[in-house]
Short mmCIF file of C-alpha atoms in Angstrom, two decimals:
data_model
loop_
_atom_site.label_atom_id
_atom_site.label_comp_id
_atom_site.label_asym_id
_atom_site.label_seq_id
_atom_site.Cartn_x
_atom_site.Cartn_y
_atom_site.Cartn_z
CA MET I 1 0.00 0.00 0.00
CA MET I 2 1.16 3.55 -0.70
CA GLU I 3 0.81 4.57 2.94
CA ASP I 4 3.48 2.02 3.89
CA ARG I 5 6.17 3.75 1.84
CA TRP I 6 6.92 6.61 4.18
CA GLY I 7 9.31 6.65 7.10
CA LYS I 8 10.98 9.16 9.43
CA LYS I 9 13.54 9.95 6.76
CA ASP I 10 10.78 11.70 4.79
CA PHE I 11 10.29 14.52 7.29
CA GLN I 12 12.32 16.58 9.75
CA VAL I 13 11.45 17.28 13.38
CA VAL I 14 12.30 20.82 14.49
CA LYS I 15 12.31 22.56 17.88
CA GLU I 16 9.14 24.54 17.26
CA GLY I 17 5.45 24.22 18.04
CA ILE I 18 2.00 25.39 17.04
CA THR I 19 3.22 28.55 15.24
CA TYR I 20 5.75 26.77 13.01
CA PRO I 21 3.51 26.65 9.90
CA LEU I 22 3.38 29.78 7.77
CA GLY I 23 0.83 32.38 8.82
CA ILE I 24 0.18 31.08 12.36
CA LYS I 25 0.43 33.39 15.35
CA ALA I 26 -0.19 32.63 19.00
CA ALA I 27 -0.04 34.08 22.49
CA GLY I 28 -0.50 32.88 26.06
CA ILE I 29 -1.24 35.08 29.08
CA ASN I 30 -2.65 35.10 32.60
CA CYS I 31 -6.12 36.62 32.70
CA GLY I 32 -6.86 35.88 36.35
CA ILE I 33 -8.66 32.54 36.19
CA ARG I 34 -5.62 30.98 37.86
CA LEU I 35 -3.48 32.69 40.45
CA ASN I 36 0.08 32.62 39.12
CA LYS I 37 -0.10 30.64 35.88
CA LYS I 38 -0.91 31.45 32.29
CA ASP I 39 -4.53 30.53 31.63
CA LEU I 40 -5.60 31.97 28.27
CA ALA I 41 -4.19 31.10 24.83
CA LEU I 42 -5.10 32.32 21.36
CA ILE I 43 -4.05 30.82 18.03
CA TYR I 44 -4.67 32.82 14.86
CA SER I 45 -4.21 32.06 11.15
CA ASP I 46 -3.50 34.97 8.82
CA LYS I 47 -5.41 33.15 6.11
CA LEU I 48 -8.81 31.52 6.61
CA ALA I 49 -8.02 27.86 7.23
CA ASP I 50 -9.85 24.66 6.48
CA ALA I 51 -10.54 22.94 9.78
CA VAL I 52 -11.87 19.64 11.08
CA ALA I 53 -12.47 18.45 14.63
CA MET I 54 -13.33 15.44 16.72
CA TYR I 55 -15.07 15.58 20.08
CA THR I 56 -15.57 13.56 23.24
CA THR I 57 -18.28 10.89 23.27
CA ASN I 58 -19.10 11.74 26.89
CA LYS I 59 -22.83 12.55 27.12
CA PHE I 60 -22.01 15.57 29.30
CA LYS I 61 -20.30 17.35 26.42
CA ALA I 62 -18.88 20.69 27.57
CA ALA I 63 -20.33 23.95 26.24
CA PRO I 64 -17.25 25.01 24.21
CA LEU I 65 -17.38 21.77 22.24
CA VAL I 66 -21.03 22.36 21.37
CA VAL I 67 -20.21 25.90 20.24
CA THR I 68 -17.17 24.87 18.21
CA GLU I 69 -19.07 22.06 16.50
CA LYS I 70 -21.84 24.51 15.59
CA ASN I 71 -19.41 27.09 14.23
CA LEU I 72 -17.57 24.57 12.07
CA SER I 73 -20.93 23.53 10.66
CA LEU I 74 -21.99 27.14 9.99
CA SER I 75 -18.67 28.05 8.36
CA GLY I 76 -18.38 24.91 6.24
CA GLY I 77 -15.19 23.89 8.05
CA LYS I 78 -13.38 27.24 8.16
CA LEU I 79 -11.50 28.81 11.09
CA LYS I 80 -9.23 31.76 11.75
CA ALA I 81 -8.91 31.71 15.53
CA VAL I 82 -8.95 29.30 18.47
CA LEU I 83 -9.33 30.55 22.05
CA ILE I 84 -8.40 28.22 24.92
CA ASN I 85 -8.82 28.88 28.61
CA SER I 86 -7.48 26.67 31.41
CA GLY I 87 -8.63 26.45 35.01
CA ILE I 88 -12.36 26.15 34.35
CA ALA I 89 -13.87 23.53 32.01
CA ASN I 90 -17.27 25.19 31.47
CA ALA I 91 -18.77 21.69 31.61
CA CYS I 92 -22.04 20.68 33.31
CA THR I 93 -22.99 24.36 33.36
CA GLY I 94 -26.32 24.22 31.48
CA GLU I 95 -27.74 27.08 29.45
CA LYS I 96 -25.61 29.69 31.20
CA GLY I 97 -22.45 27.80 30.30
CA LEU I 98 -23.54 27.67 26.67
CA LYS I 99 -24.30 31.42 26.64
CA ASP I 100 -20.92 32.09 28.22
CA ALA I 101 -19.12 30.06 25.55
CA TRP I 102 -20.89 32.05 22.83
CA GLU I 103 -19.92 35.24 24.64
CA THR I 104 -16.24 34.30 24.53
CA VAL I 105 -16.62 33.71 20.79
CA SER I 106 -17.98 37.25 20.48
CA TYR I 107 -14.99 38.71 22.34
CA VAL I 108 -12.59 37.10 19.87
CA SER I 109 -14.73 37.91 16.83
CA GLN I 110 -14.96 41.58 17.75
CA GLY I 111 -11.35 41.89 18.84
CA LEU I 112 -9.99 40.39 15.63
CA ASN I 113 -12.76 41.75 13.37
CA ILE I 114 -13.60 38.30 12.03
CA LYS I 115 -16.85 36.35 11.69
CA LYS I 116 -18.10 34.55 14.78
CA GLU I 117 -18.33 31.26 12.91
CA HIS I 118 -14.59 31.45 12.24
CA VAL I 119 -13.81 31.12 15.97
CA ALA I 120 -13.37 27.89 17.95
CA VAL I 121 -13.22 27.73 21.74
CA PHE I 122 -11.70 25.20 24.13
CA SER I 123 -11.98 25.14 27.93
CA THR I 124 -10.23 22.86 30.39
CA GLY I 125 -10.11 22.65 34.16
CA LYS I 126 -12.65 22.20 36.94
CA ILE I 127 -16.09 20.88 35.99
CA GLY I 128 -19.22 22.62 37.28
CA GLU I 129 -17.86 26.17 37.52
CA PHE I 130 -18.85 29.17 35.41
CA LEU I 131 -16.38 31.21 33.39
CA PRO I 132 -15.41 34.62 34.83
CA LEU I 133 -16.46 36.54 31.74
CA ASN I 134 -15.12 39.88 32.91
CA LYS I 135 -11.63 38.39 33.28
CA ILE I 136 -11.84 36.58 29.94
CA LYS I 137 -13.07 39.68 28.12
CA ALA I 138 -10.11 41.71 29.38
CA GLY I 139 -7.85 38.75 28.74
CA VAL I 140 -8.94 38.45 25.12
CA GLU I 141 -7.93 42.08 24.50
CA LYS I 142 -4.55 41.38 26.08
CA VAL I 143 -3.92 38.10 24.31
CA ILE I 144 -4.85 39.59 20.91
CA SER I 145 -2.31 42.36 21.42
CA GLY I 146 0.31 39.71 22.20
CA LEU I 147 -0.19 37.58 19.08
CA ASP I 148 3.16 36.72 17.55
CA TYR I 149 4.65 34.23 15.10
CA ALA I 150 6.94 33.19 17.96
CA GLY I 151 4.18 32.89 20.55
CA GLY I 152 3.64 29.14 20.41
CA GLU I 153 5.55 28.28 23.58
CA GLU I 154 3.48 30.71 25.69
CA ALA I 155 0.25 29.30 24.21
CA ALA I 156 1.34 25.72 24.94
CA GLU I 157 2.01 26.73 28.55
CA ALA I 158 -1.30 28.54 28.98
CA ILE I 159 -3.44 25.48 28.20
CA LEU I 160 -1.94 23.24 30.92
CA THR I 161 -3.82 22.20 34.06
CA THR I 162 -2.37 19.35 36.13
CA ASP I 163 0.24 18.77 33.41
CA THR I 164 3.85 19.02 34.55
CA ARG I 165 5.28 20.00 31.16
CA LYS I 166 4.39 21.52 27.80
CA LYS I 167 3.46 19.18 24.97
CA GLU I 168 4.41 20.52 21.54
CA VAL I 169 5.99 19.33 18.32
CA ALA I 170 6.70 20.57 14.78
CA VAL I 171 7.89 18.98 11.54
CA ASN I 172 8.53 19.91 7.91
CA PHE I 173 8.51 17.87 4.73
CA VAL I 174 8.23 18.34 0.97
CA LEU I 175 5.14 17.85 -1.20
CA GLY I 176 5.46 18.47 -4.94
CA GLY I 177 8.55 20.60 -4.47
CA LYS I 178 6.97 22.77 -1.77
CA GLU I 179 7.99 22.78 1.89
CA VAL I 180 5.02 21.95 4.13
CA ARG I 181 4.96 22.49 7.87
CA ILE I 182 2.90 20.98 10.67
CA GLY I 183 2.85 22.17 14.28
CA GLY I 184 0.97 20.78 17.25
CA MET I 185 0.30 21.23 20.94
CA ALA I 186 -1.76 19.32 23.46
CA LYS I 187 -2.62 19.12 27.12
CA GLY I 188 -3.71 16.26 29.29
CA SER I 189 -2.56 14.48 32.43
CA GLY I 190 -5.64 13.21 34.24
CA MET I 191 -9.12 12.09 33.18
CA ILE I 192 -7.54 10.45 30.14
CA ASN I 193 -9.27 7.70 28.22
CA PRO I 194 -10.31 9.43 25.00
CA HIS I 195 -13.09 8.29 22.74
CA MET I 196 -13.23 10.65 19.69
CA ALA I 197 -10.65 13.43 26.18
CA THR I 198 -9.40 16.26 30.01
CA MET I 199 -7.38 16.13 26.77
CA LEU I 200 -7.08 18.87 24.18
CA GLY I 201 -5.17 18.77 20.92
CA LEU I 202 -4.59 21.43 18.27
CA VAL I 203 -2.64 20.90 15.06
CA THR I 204 -1.88 23.59 12.50
CA SER I 205 -0.49 23.23 8.99
CA ASP I 206 0.13 25.36 5.91
CA VAL I 207 -0.76 22.47 3.58
CA SER I 208 -3.39 22.72 0.84
CA ILE I 209 -5.79 19.80 1.16
CA ASN I 210 -9.41 19.00 0.37
CA LEU I 211 -11.57 19.30 3.50
CA ASP I 212 -13.01 15.79 3.15
CA LEU I 213 -9.51 14.34 2.88
CA LEU I 214 -8.43 16.30 5.94
CA LYS I 215 -11.41 14.95 7.86
CA SER I 216 -10.64 11.39 6.77
CA ALA I 217 -6.99 11.73 7.78
CA LEU I 218 -7.88 13.10 11.21
CA ARG I 219 -10.40 10.35 11.96
CA GLN I 220 -7.98 7.59 11.05
CA VAL I 221 -5.08 9.17 12.91
CA VAL I 222 -7.06 9.85 16.10
CA GLU I 223 -8.42 6.30 16.20
CA LYS I 224 -4.86 4.95 16.30
CA THR I 225 -3.28 7.61 18.54
CA PHE I 226 -5.35 9.75 20.92
CA ASN I 227 -7.96 7.00 21.20
CA MET I 228 -5.23 4.54 22.16
CA ILE I 229 -4.03 6.32 25.30
CA SER I 230 -5.29 5.91 28.83
CA VAL I 231 -4.11 7.26 32.16
CA ASP I 232 -7.00 6.56 34.50
CA GLY I 233 -9.82 5.13 32.36
CA ASP I 234 -11.98 8.28 32.61
CA THR I 235 -13.31 9.91 29.44
CA SER I 236 -13.48 13.67 29.87
CA THR I 237 -16.37 16.03 29.12
CA ASN I 238 -14.00 18.37 27.27
CA ASP I 239 -11.92 16.22 24.92
CA MET I 240 -11.46 17.81 21.54
CA VAL I 241 -8.88 17.84 18.78
CA ILE I 242 -8.78 20.30 15.87
CA VAL I 243 -6.63 20.34 12.74
CA MET I 244 -6.30 23.58 10.74
CA ALA I 245 -4.77 23.83 7.26
CA ASN I 246 -4.39 27.31 5.72
CA GLY I 247 -2.77 26.44 2.38
CA LEU I 248 0.06 28.98 2.60
CA ALA I 249 2.64 26.33 1.63
CA GLU I 250 1.11 26.60 -1.86
CA ASN I 251 1.50 22.94 -2.68
CA ARG I 252 -0.86 21.64 -5.33
CA MET I 253 -4.24 21.07 -3.70
CA MET I 254 -4.63 17.45 -2.60
CA GLU I 255 -7.92 16.19 -4.02
CA GLU I 256 -7.53 12.41 -3.80
CA LYS I 257 -5.81 9.72 -1.78
CA ASP I 258 -2.68 9.62 -3.89
CA ASP I 259 1.00 9.43 -3.02
CA ASN I 260 1.05 13.00 -1.67
CA TYR I 261 -1.96 12.37 0.56
CA TYR I 262 -0.37 9.30 2.15
CA LYS I 263 2.84 11.19 2.77
CA PHE I 264 0.85 13.95 4.52
CA TYR I 265 -1.13 11.34 6.45
CA HIS I 266 2.05 9.67 7.65
CA VAL I 267 3.54 12.94 8.92
CA LEU I 268 0.26 13.96 10.59
CA TYR I 269 0.20 10.54 12.24
CA PHE I 270 3.71 11.10 13.63
CA VAL I 271 2.73 14.51 15.06
CA VAL I 272 -0.44 13.28 16.77
CA GLU I 273 1.20 10.08 18.01
CA TYR I 274 4.00 12.16 19.53
CA LEU I 275 1.47 14.34 21.38
CA ALA I 276 -0.47 11.27 22.53
CA LYS I 277 2.71 9.74 23.99
CA CYS I 278 3.49 13.02 25.75
CA ILE I 279 0.12 12.83 27.49
CA ALA I 280 0.65 9.22 28.54
CA LYS I 281 4.13 10.04 29.91
CA ASP I 282 2.71 12.92 31.93
CA GLY I 283 -0.12 10.98 33.57
CA GLU I 284 -1.00 12.31 37.02
CA GLY I 285 1.48 10.82 39.50
CA ALA I 286 2.97 8.43 36.95
CA THR I 287 6.57 7.27 37.09
CA LYS I 288 6.63 5.25 33.87
CA MET I 289 4.97 5.20 30.45
CA ILE I 290 3.72 1.80 29.31
CA GLU I 291 3.44 0.93 25.62
CA VAL I 292 1.42 -2.15 24.67
CA GLU I 293 1.84 -3.43 21.13
CA VAL I 294 -0.58 -6.10 19.96
CA LYS I 295 0.42 -8.00 16.83
CA ASN I 296 -1.40 -10.29 14.42
CA ALA I 297 -4.99 -9.86 15.59
CA LEU I 298 -7.99 -10.65 13.38
CA SER I 299 -8.81 -6.93 13.04
CA PHE I 300 -7.69 -3.56 14.35
CA ALA I 301 -10.78 -3.47 16.56
CA GLU I 302 -9.77 -6.80 18.13
CA ALA I 303 -6.20 -5.64 18.63
CA LYS I 304 -7.49 -2.42 20.24
CA LYS I 305 -9.58 -4.40 22.75
CA VAL I 306 -6.50 -6.28 23.88
CA ALA I 307 -4.18 -3.27 24.02
CA LYS I 308 -6.64 -1.05 25.93
CA ALA I 309 -7.51 -3.85 28.39
CA VAL I 310 -3.87 -4.30 29.32
CA ILE I 311 -3.09 -0.57 29.46
CA ASN I 312 -6.15 0.04 31.69
CA SER I 313 -5.62 -2.88 34.07
CA PRO I 314 -4.94 -1.62 37.63
CA LEU I 315 -3.14 -4.88 38.40
CA VAL I 316 -0.83 -4.48 35.42
CA LYS I 317 -0.20 -0.86 36.41
CA THR I 318 0.67 -1.78 39.99
CA ALA I 319 2.98 -4.57 38.82
CA ILE I 320 4.85 -2.15 36.54
CA PHE I 321 5.06 0.42 39.33
CA GLY I 322 6.45 -2.22 41.68
CA ASN I 323 8.98 -3.48 39.09
CA ASP I 324 7.32 -6.90 39.37
CA PRO I 325 7.49 -9.18 36.26
CA ASN I 326 4.06 -10.63 37.12
CA TRP I 327 3.16 -11.46 33.52
CA GLY I 328 0.06 -13.42 34.56
CA ARG I 329 -1.72 -10.12 35.11
CA ILE I 330 -1.06 -9.18 31.48
CA LEU I 331 -2.45 -12.43 30.07
CA ALA I 332 -5.43 -12.22 32.42
CA ALA I 333 -6.34 -8.86 30.85
CA VAL I 334 -5.92 -10.33 27.38
CA GLY I 335 -8.25 -13.16 28.34
CA TYR I 336 -11.11 -11.02 29.66
CA CYS I 337 -11.06 -8.22 27.07
CA GLY I 338 -13.59 -9.88 24.76
CA ALA I 339 -11.31 -10.18 21.74
CA GLU I 340 -10.94 -13.35 19.70
CA VAL I 341 -7.94 -15.03 21.36
CA VAL I 342 -6.63 -18.59 21.36
CA ALA I 343 -4.67 -18.99 24.59
CA ASP I 344 -2.36 -21.66 23.16
CA LYS I 345 -1.16 -19.29 20.42
CA VAL I 346 -0.22 -16.21 22.44
CA ASP I 347 3.39 -15.03 22.77
CA LEU I 348 4.34 -12.35 25.31
CA TYR I 349 7.42 -10.15 25.39
CA LEU I 350 8.57 -8.01 28.31
CA LYS I 351 12.12 -6.99 27.36
CA GLU I 352 12.44 -10.55 26.02
CA LYS I 353 10.09 -13.36 25.11
CA ILE I 354 8.73 -14.75 28.37
CA VAL I 355 5.66 -16.66 27.13
CA GLU I 356 5.40 -18.77 23.97
CA ASN I 357 2.18 -20.38 22.77
CA GLY I 358 0.57 -19.58 26.11
CA GLN I 359 3.29 -21.38 28.09
CA PRO I 360 5.96 -19.77 30.31
CA LEU I 361 9.56 -19.74 29.18
CA LYS I 362 12.57 -19.72 31.43
CA PHE I 363 13.76 -16.17 32.05
CA SER I 364 15.61 -14.22 34.71
CA ARG I 365 13.07 -12.48 36.93
CA GLN I 366 15.95 -10.37 38.27
CA ASN I 367 16.80 -9.10 34.77
CA ILE I 368 13.16 -8.12 34.12
CA HIS I 369 12.93 -6.56 37.58
CA GLU I 370 15.99 -4.43 36.80
CA TYR I 371 14.58 -3.47 33.39
CA LEU I 372 11.32 -2.31 34.97
CA GLY I 373 13.16 -0.43 37.68
CA SER I 374 15.61 1.38 35.43
CA SER I 375 13.35 2.26 32.48
CA LYS I 376 10.97 5.21 32.21
CA GLU I 377 9.35 3.65 29.15
CA ILE I 378 8.18 0.04 29.36
CA LYS I 379 7.18 -1.93 26.28
CA ILE I 380 4.90 -4.97 26.32
CA VAL I 381 4.43 -6.93 23.09
CA ILE I 382 1.59 -9.43 22.71
CA ASP I 383 1.51 -11.60 19.58
CA LEU I 384 -1.92 -13.21 19.15
CA LYS I 385 -0.95 -15.05 15.93
CA MET I 386 -4.56 -14.87 14.70
CA GLY I 387 -4.38 -12.52 11.70
CA GLU I 388 -2.42 -9.56 10.35
CA GLU I 389 -3.79 -6.48 12.17
CA ASN I 390 -1.83 -4.57 14.82
CA ALA I 391 -2.54 -1.86 17.40
CA THR I 392 -0.51 0.03 19.99
CA ALA I 393 -1.76 1.68 23.18
CA TRP I 394 0.01 3.98 25.62
CA GLY I 395 -0.61 4.51 29.31
CA CYS I 396 1.21 4.75 32.61
CA ASP I 397 1.65 3.06 35.96
CA LEU I 398 -0.38 4.02 39.02
CA THR I 399 0.56 6.60 41.64
CA TYR I 400 2.23 5.60 44.87
CA ASP I 401 -0.80 6.58 46.94
CA TYR I 402 -3.04 4.30 44.87
CA VAL I 403 -0.61 1.42 45.20
CA LYS I 404 -0.55 1.84 48.98
CA ILE I 405 -4.33 1.82 49.12
CA ASN I 406 -4.58 -1.12 46.73
CA THR I 407 -2.11 -3.14 48.78
CA LYS I 408 -3.58 -2.23 52.12
CA TYR I 409 -7.15 -3.20 51.38
CA SER I 410 -6.76 -6.02 48.86
#
């Protein structure tokens, strides 16, 4: 398949972020929602951009998601600005919360002199609290005045809540002789188990691409990246990811799934996967990131069941935290996940092959113990030997406090 042709040699990772693509400005400020931290970010495209989004499947969908979805529908998938506040999620806030979200859209629309339907809004933070509109209104004026092509780092900082670090990435590559750039930023540390999560993602690009193709690319990428991470098994009310493409790279418009499309798809996949891994690594209280690769399942859906079951298992998490090579917990999760599995076919790798055809192999528990204790990134590989489909999930171990509680009362 054409999409299998591309590798990391086909693009370059640079030390930039959301403003790396041509025509993208950003700013991040403190507007008073939080005491001493930046809490308001604005991203702006000089040229009207094509935009697509995916949203949480939580029934208590936060007001800003409802507003953004409506605006993308009204505009036919066009955006110029994205406003993000941290500290308050504006979720479970009823009609007032919805009115407040529309009000923040108006502040940006008026301040930038753009149409309301060309504005998207994100909120993240505490659920069940109303936005302080007076602070946000003043903050919007301030953040607009601070817009800059070098403002990506401040914006990436302003969207964080319980995160301990910024999550941003940027790459460039060539399409039809034109340099194309993609930049991304995300936030998320707790309440992470996306189904499209609190998880926010924004990706900008200067590529020229048909809106339907952009939507198709985002859906496929999210299903295999953001939807494959889990920190605590909770799906947020505020999960949303947006991709904007303003066309300033001036590559020939992509109208079909040809070689250029698959190259773009591959690079977009790298960007979103990188952000997803950053979220998993920064899970609240986590000491290790866990990567679970499932190989040779009957379908991607089956492989996903296995990978997510293992990554979500509290017993697996506590074993990894305790540097305990208790592989039975891993196979137990495989067995109850509901996927088509033949126990006598399964191979399991934890640094090395430790189970073959469902039977234990001789291995040094001390070596595995040392691997788990010395590594910040732990990889588990499960070969079902049922088909040809693969999936990878990312998560983290449990916090020390949880482990103490789990041990004490179990």
